[in-house]
Short mmCIF file of C-alpha atoms in Angstrom, two decimals:
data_model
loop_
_atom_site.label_atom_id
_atom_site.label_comp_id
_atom_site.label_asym_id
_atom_site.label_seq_id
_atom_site.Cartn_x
_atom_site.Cartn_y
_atom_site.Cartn_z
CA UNK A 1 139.65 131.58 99.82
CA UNK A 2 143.29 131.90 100.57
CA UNK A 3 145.40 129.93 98.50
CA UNK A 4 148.14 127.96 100.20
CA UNK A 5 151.73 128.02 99.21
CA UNK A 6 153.55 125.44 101.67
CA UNK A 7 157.29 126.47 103.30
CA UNK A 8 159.19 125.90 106.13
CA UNK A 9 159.96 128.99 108.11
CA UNK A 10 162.70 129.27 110.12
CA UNK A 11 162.21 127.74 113.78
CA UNK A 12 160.08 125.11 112.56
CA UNK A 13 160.53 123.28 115.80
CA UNK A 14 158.68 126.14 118.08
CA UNK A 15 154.62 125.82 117.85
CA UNK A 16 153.17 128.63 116.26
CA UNK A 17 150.12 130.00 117.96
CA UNK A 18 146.78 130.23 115.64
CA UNK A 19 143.34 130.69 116.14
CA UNK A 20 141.26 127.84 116.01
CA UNK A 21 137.63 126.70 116.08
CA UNK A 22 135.93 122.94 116.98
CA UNK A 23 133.56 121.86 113.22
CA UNK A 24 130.05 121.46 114.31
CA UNK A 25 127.76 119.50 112.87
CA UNK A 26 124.30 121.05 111.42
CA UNK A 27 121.35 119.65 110.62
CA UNK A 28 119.50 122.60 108.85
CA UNK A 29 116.39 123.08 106.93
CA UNK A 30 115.69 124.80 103.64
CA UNK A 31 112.75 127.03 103.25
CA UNK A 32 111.58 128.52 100.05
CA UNK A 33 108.95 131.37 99.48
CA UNK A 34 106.64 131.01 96.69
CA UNK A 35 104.05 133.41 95.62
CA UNK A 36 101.90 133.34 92.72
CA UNK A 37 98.33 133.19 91.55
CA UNK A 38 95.08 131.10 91.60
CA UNK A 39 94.07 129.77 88.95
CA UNK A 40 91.29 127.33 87.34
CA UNK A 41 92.14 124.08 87.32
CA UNK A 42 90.07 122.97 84.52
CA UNK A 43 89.83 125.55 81.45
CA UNK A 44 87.83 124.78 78.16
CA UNK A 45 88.32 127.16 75.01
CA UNK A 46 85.32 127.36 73.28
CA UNK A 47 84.67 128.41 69.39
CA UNK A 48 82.37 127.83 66.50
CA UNK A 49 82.49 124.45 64.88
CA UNK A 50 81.79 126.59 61.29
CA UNK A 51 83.50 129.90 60.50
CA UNK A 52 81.57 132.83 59.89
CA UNK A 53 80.31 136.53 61.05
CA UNK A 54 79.88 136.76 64.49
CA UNK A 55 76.64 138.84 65.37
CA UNK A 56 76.62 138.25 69.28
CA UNK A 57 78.78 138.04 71.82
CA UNK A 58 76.87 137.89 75.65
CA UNK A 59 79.30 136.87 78.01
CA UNK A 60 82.45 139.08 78.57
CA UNK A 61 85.41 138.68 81.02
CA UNK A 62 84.36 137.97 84.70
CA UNK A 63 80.61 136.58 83.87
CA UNK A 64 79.03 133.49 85.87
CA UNK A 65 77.86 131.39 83.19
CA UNK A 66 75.45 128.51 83.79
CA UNK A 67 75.56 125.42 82.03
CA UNK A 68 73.81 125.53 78.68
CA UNK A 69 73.60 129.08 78.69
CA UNK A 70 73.79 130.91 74.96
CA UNK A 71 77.00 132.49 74.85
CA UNK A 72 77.74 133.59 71.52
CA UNK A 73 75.97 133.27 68.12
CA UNK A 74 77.10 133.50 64.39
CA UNK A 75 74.74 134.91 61.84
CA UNK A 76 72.32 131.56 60.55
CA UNK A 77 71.48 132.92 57.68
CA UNK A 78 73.01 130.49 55.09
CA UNK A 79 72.27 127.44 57.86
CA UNK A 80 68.72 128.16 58.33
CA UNK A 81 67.85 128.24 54.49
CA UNK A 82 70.28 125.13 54.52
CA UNK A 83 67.92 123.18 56.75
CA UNK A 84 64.82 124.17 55.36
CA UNK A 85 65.94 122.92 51.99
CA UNK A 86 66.97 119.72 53.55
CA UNK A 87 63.70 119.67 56.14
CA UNK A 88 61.72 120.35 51.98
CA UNK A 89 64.33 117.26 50.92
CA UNK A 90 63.34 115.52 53.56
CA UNK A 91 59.61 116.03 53.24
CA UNK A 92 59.93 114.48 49.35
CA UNK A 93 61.67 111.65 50.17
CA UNK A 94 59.39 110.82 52.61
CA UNK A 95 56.23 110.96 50.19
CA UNK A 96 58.36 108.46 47.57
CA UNK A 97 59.13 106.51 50.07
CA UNK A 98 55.32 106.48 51.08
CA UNK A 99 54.03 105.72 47.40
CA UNK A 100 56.70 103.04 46.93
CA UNK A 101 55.29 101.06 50.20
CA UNK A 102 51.87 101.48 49.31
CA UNK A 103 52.77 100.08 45.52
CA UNK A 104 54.67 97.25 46.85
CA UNK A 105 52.12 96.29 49.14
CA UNK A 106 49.37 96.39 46.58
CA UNK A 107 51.51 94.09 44.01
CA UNK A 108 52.18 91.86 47.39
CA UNK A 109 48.61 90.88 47.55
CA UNK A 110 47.55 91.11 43.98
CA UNK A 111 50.70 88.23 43.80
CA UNK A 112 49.20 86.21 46.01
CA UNK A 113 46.13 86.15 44.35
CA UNK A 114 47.61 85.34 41.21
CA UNK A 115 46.74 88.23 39.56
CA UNK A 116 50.27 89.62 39.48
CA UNK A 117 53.72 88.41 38.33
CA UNK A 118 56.59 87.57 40.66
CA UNK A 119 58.65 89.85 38.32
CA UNK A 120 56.43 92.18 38.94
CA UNK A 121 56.74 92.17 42.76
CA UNK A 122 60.45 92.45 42.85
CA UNK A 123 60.43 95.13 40.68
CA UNK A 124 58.01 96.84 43.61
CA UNK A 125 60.70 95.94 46.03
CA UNK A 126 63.67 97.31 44.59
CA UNK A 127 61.38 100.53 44.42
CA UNK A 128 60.69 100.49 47.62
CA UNK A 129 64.20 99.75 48.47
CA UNK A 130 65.31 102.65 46.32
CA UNK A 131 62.82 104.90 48.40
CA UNK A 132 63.83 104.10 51.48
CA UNK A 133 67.44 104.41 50.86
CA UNK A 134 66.40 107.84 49.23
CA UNK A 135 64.46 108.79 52.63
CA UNK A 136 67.67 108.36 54.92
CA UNK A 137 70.30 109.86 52.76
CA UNK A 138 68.25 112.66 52.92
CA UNK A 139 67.44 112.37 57.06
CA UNK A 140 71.19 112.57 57.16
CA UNK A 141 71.45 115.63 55.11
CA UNK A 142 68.57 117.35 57.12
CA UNK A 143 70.41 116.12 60.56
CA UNK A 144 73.72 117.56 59.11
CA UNK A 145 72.16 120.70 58.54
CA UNK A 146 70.57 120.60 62.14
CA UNK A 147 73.47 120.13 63.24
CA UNK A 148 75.04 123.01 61.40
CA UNK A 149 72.15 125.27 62.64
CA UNK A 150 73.43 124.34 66.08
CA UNK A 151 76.78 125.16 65.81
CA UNK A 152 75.93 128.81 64.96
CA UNK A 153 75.36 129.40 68.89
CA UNK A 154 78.28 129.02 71.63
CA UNK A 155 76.53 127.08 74.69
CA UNK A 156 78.59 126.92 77.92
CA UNK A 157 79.63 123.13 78.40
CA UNK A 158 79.59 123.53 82.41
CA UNK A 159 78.86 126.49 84.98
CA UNK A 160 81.94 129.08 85.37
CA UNK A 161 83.18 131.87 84.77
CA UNK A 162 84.29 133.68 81.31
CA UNK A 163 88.41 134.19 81.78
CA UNK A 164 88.99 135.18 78.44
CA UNK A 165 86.99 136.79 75.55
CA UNK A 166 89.34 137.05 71.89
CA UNK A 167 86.57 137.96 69.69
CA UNK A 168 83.48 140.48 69.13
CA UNK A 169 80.65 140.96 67.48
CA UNK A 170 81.04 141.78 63.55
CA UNK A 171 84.32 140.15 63.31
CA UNK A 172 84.81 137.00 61.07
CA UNK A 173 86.46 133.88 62.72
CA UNK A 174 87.26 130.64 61.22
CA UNK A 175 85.80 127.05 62.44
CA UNK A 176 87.17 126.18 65.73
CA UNK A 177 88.94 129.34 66.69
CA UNK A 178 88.66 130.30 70.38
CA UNK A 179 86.33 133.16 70.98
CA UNK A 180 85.85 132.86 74.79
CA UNK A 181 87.29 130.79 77.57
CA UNK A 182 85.97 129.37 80.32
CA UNK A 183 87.15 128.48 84.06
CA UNK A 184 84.52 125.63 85.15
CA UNK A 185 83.38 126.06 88.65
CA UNK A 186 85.11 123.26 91.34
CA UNK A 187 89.06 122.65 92.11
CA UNK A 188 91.30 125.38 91.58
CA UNK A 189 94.92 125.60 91.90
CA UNK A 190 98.06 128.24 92.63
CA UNK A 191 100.74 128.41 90.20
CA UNK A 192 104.04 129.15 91.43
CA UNK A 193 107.37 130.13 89.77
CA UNK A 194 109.75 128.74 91.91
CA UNK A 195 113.80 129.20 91.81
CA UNK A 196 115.42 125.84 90.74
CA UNK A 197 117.64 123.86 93.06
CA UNK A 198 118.21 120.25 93.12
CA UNK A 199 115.78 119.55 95.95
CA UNK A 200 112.76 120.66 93.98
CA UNK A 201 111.34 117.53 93.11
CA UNK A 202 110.65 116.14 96.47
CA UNK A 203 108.34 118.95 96.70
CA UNK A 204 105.54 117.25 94.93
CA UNK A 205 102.60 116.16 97.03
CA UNK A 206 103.91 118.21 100.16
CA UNK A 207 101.17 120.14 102.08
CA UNK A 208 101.36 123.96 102.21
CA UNK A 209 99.16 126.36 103.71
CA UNK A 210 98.30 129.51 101.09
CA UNK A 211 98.49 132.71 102.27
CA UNK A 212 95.52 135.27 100.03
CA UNK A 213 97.90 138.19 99.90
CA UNK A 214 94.44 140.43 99.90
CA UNK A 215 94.82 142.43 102.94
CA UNK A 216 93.01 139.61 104.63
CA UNK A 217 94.41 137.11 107.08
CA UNK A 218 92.81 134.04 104.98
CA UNK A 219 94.63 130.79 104.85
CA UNK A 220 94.15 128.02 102.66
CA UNK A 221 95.09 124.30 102.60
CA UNK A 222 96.60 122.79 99.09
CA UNK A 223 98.71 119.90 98.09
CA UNK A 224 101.50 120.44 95.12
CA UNK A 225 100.26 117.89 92.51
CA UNK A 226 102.74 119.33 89.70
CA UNK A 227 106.52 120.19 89.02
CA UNK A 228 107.33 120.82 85.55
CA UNK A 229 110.11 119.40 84.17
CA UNK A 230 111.33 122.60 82.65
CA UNK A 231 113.03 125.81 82.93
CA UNK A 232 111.68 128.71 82.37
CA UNK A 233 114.86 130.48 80.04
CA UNK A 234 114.10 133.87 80.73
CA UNK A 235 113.41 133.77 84.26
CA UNK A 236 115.46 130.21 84.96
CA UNK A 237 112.15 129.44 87.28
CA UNK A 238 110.44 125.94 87.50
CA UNK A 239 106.71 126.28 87.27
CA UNK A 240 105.20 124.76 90.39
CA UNK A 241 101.59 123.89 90.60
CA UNK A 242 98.93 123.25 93.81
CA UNK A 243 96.08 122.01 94.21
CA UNK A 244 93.48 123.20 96.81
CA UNK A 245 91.91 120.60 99.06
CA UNK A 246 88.65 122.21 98.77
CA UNK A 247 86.83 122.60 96.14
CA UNK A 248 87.03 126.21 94.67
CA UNK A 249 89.60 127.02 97.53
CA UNK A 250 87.80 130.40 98.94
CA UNK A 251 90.20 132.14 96.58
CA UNK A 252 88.98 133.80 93.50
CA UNK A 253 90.98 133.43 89.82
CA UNK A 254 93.77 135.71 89.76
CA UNK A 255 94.63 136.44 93.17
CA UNK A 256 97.83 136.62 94.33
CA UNK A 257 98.63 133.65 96.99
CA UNK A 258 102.33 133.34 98.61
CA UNK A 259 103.48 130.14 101.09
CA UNK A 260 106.60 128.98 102.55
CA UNK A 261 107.80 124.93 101.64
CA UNK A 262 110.75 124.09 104.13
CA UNK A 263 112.37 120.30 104.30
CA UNK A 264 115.15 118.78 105.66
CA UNK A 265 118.86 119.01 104.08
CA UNK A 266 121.43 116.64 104.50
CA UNK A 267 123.63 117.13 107.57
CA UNK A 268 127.00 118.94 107.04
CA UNK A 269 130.07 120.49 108.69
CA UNK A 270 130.42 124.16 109.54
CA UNK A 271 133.35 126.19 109.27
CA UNK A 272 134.48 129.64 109.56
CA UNK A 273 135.30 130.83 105.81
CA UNK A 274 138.39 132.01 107.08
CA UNK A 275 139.61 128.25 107.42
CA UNK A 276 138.79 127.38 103.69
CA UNK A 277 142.45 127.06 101.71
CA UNK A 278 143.06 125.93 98.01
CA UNK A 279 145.04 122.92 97.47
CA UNK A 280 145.96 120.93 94.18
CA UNK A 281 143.28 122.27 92.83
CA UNK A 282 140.55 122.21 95.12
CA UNK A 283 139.32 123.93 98.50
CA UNK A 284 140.85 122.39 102.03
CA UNK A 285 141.16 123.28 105.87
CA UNK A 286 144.43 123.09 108.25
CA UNK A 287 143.49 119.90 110.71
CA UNK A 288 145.06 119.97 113.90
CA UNK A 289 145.85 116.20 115.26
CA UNK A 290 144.66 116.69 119.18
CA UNK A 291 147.84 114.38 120.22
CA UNK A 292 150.71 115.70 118.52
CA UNK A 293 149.09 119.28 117.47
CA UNK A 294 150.56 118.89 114.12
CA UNK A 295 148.59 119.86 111.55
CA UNK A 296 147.29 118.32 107.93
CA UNK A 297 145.93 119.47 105.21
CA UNK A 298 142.44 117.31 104.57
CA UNK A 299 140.67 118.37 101.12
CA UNK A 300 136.95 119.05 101.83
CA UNK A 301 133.80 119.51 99.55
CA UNK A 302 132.08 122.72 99.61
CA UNK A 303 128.04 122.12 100.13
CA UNK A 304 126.61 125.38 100.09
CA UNK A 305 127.94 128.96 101.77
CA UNK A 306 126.01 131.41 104.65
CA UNK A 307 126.50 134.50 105.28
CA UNK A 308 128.81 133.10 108.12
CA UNK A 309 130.41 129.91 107.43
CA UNK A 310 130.91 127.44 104.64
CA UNK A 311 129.06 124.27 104.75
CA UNK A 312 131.04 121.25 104.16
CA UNK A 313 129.86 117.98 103.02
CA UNK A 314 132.80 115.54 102.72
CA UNK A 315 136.15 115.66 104.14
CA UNK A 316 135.74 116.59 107.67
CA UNK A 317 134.04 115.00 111.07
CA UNK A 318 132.15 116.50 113.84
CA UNK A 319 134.66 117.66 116.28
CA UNK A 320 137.54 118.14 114.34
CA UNK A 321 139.97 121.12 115.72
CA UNK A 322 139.98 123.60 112.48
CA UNK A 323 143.04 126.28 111.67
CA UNK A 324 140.98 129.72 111.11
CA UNK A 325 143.55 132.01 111.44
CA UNK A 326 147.54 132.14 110.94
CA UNK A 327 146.63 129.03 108.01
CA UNK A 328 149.08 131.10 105.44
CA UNK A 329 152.19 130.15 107.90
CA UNK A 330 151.60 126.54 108.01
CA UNK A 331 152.86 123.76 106.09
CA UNK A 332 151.99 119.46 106.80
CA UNK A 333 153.79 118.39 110.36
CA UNK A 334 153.39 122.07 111.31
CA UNK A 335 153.06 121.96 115.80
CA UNK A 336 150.66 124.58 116.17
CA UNK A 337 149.42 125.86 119.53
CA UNK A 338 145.81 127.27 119.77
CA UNK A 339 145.71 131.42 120.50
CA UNK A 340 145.94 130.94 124.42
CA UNK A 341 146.29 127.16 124.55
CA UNK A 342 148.77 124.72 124.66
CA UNK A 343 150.71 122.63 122.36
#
């Protein structure tokens, strides 16, 4: 960008030929590549409920689970003698609670016959209250301990496939740490790290066709459902998410996918970058006035740059006649002559 440092030369008063160009207006398009991978759309982290020793592990990375299938197990020692202690618990309370019924019952009609006291019946009852209050506690205990027996054993919530495996057999792991992870079968999606520019957002819920860059000539049909609101700092990326229209997409987890997202930009004003001056500050082009062929300077806002002209977004119409070369030798009221014209 030259940078413009107004005089008045000497024979002001004859034109001074330049070269010139006519600003076009261009309505252009901007497409952006993305490539990145499929992945699940829905992944659950499973772990143990209790910590302990794991003594199985029989899924690994890549394995079709079905839903309900045993996945891992920790050793039940300590939980199986649990439960049969509370199953034994159980078993008691059950036989007091029996003996208390049958008691109360037997006072119950002996009362109505006279031949027991009322004090004696509610006695009976608050025994057999007692028992039965007795008998669920300890139902409770034997479900919690169930319950605990269950949670030894990994079952796979859905049908999928194992994506990640952090534990294995003989290791200890604490209660709710993730030992395997898994992708359940149904929508996937392609994640995309795509370079940020101001246009991203009206990305979400475009269409895009997926290329599967597998040697094959596969193409896929997905709708971006996400744009994340942040920057990646390392790469200065925005994570871009979508989803496929069909369910599973044809495309397995973790390959590579690439498309091309291209929408319309605002209209602008191309120039030669040979026109662009600096003036108070800020960049400008030499105007020539088609009457008098004198020429202004008219500040102009830069939009973006090619790799042949500078698109301008304010400052300048369609049609204007634009100084591109001999702009250092002019100053405002300059007459100018195009290269081969006339003034």
């Amino acid at each position: 960008m030259a940078v413009l440092i107004p005089v008045s030369p000497a024979g002001a008063d004859v034109p001074l030929s330049v070269q010139t160009v006519i600003a076009q207006e261009r309505i252009t398009a901007m497409t952006v590549e993305l490539s990145g991978s499929v992945e699940a759309a829905e992944a659950v982290p499973m772990g143990f409920r209790s910590g302990g020793r794991i003594t199985e592990i029989v899924a690994d990375m890549g394995d079709q689970v079905l839903q309900g299938q045993i996945l891992a197990r920790l050793d039940d020692t300590q939980a199986k003698a649990a439960e049969a202690a509370a199953e034994a618990q159980f078993a008691a309370a059950e036989a007091v609670l029996l003996q208390a019924r049958q008691a109360q019952e037997r006072i119950a009609a002996l009362t109505e016959r006279g031949a027991a006291t009322q004090a004696a019946l509610d006695s009976a009852t608050q025994t057999l209250l007692a028992a039965q209050s007795g008998r669920d506690q300890a139902e409770a205990q034997l479900n919690k301990a169930r319950q605990a027996s269950r949670d030894t054993v990994i079952r796979s919530p859905a049908a999928g496939i194992v994506i990640s495996r952090t534990a294995e057999p003989a290791q200890i792991v604490g209660a709710t740490q993730t030992v395997l992870t898994i992708a359940s079968d149904g929508a996937g999606e392609a994640v995309f790290h795509a370079p940020d520019f101001a246009e991203i957002d009206d990305l979400l819920g475009q269409q895009i066709e997926l290329r599967i860059l597998d040697g094959s000539d596969r193409r896929l049909a997905a709708t971006i459902s996400e744009i994340s609101p942040m920057i990646f700092g390392q790469s200065g990326t925005i994570m871009v998410k979508a989803r496929f229209d069909t369910p599973a997409g044809g495309a397995s987890l973790g390959a590579a996918v690439a498309s091309e997202v291209s929408f319309a930009m605002p209209a602008t004003i191309g120039v030669p970058a040979g026109a662009l001056m600096r003036a108070e500050g800020g960049p400008a082009v030499w105007v020539v006035d088609p009457a008098t062929r004198q020429v202004a300077l008219v500040p102009v806002k830069i939009d973006h740059f090619t790799d042949r002209s500078v698109e301008l977004s304010e400052g300048l119409a369609a049609g204007a006649e634009v100084v591109t070369s001999g702009a250092q030798l002019l100053y405002p009221g300059r007459v100018v002559t195009s290269a081969g014209g006339k003034p």
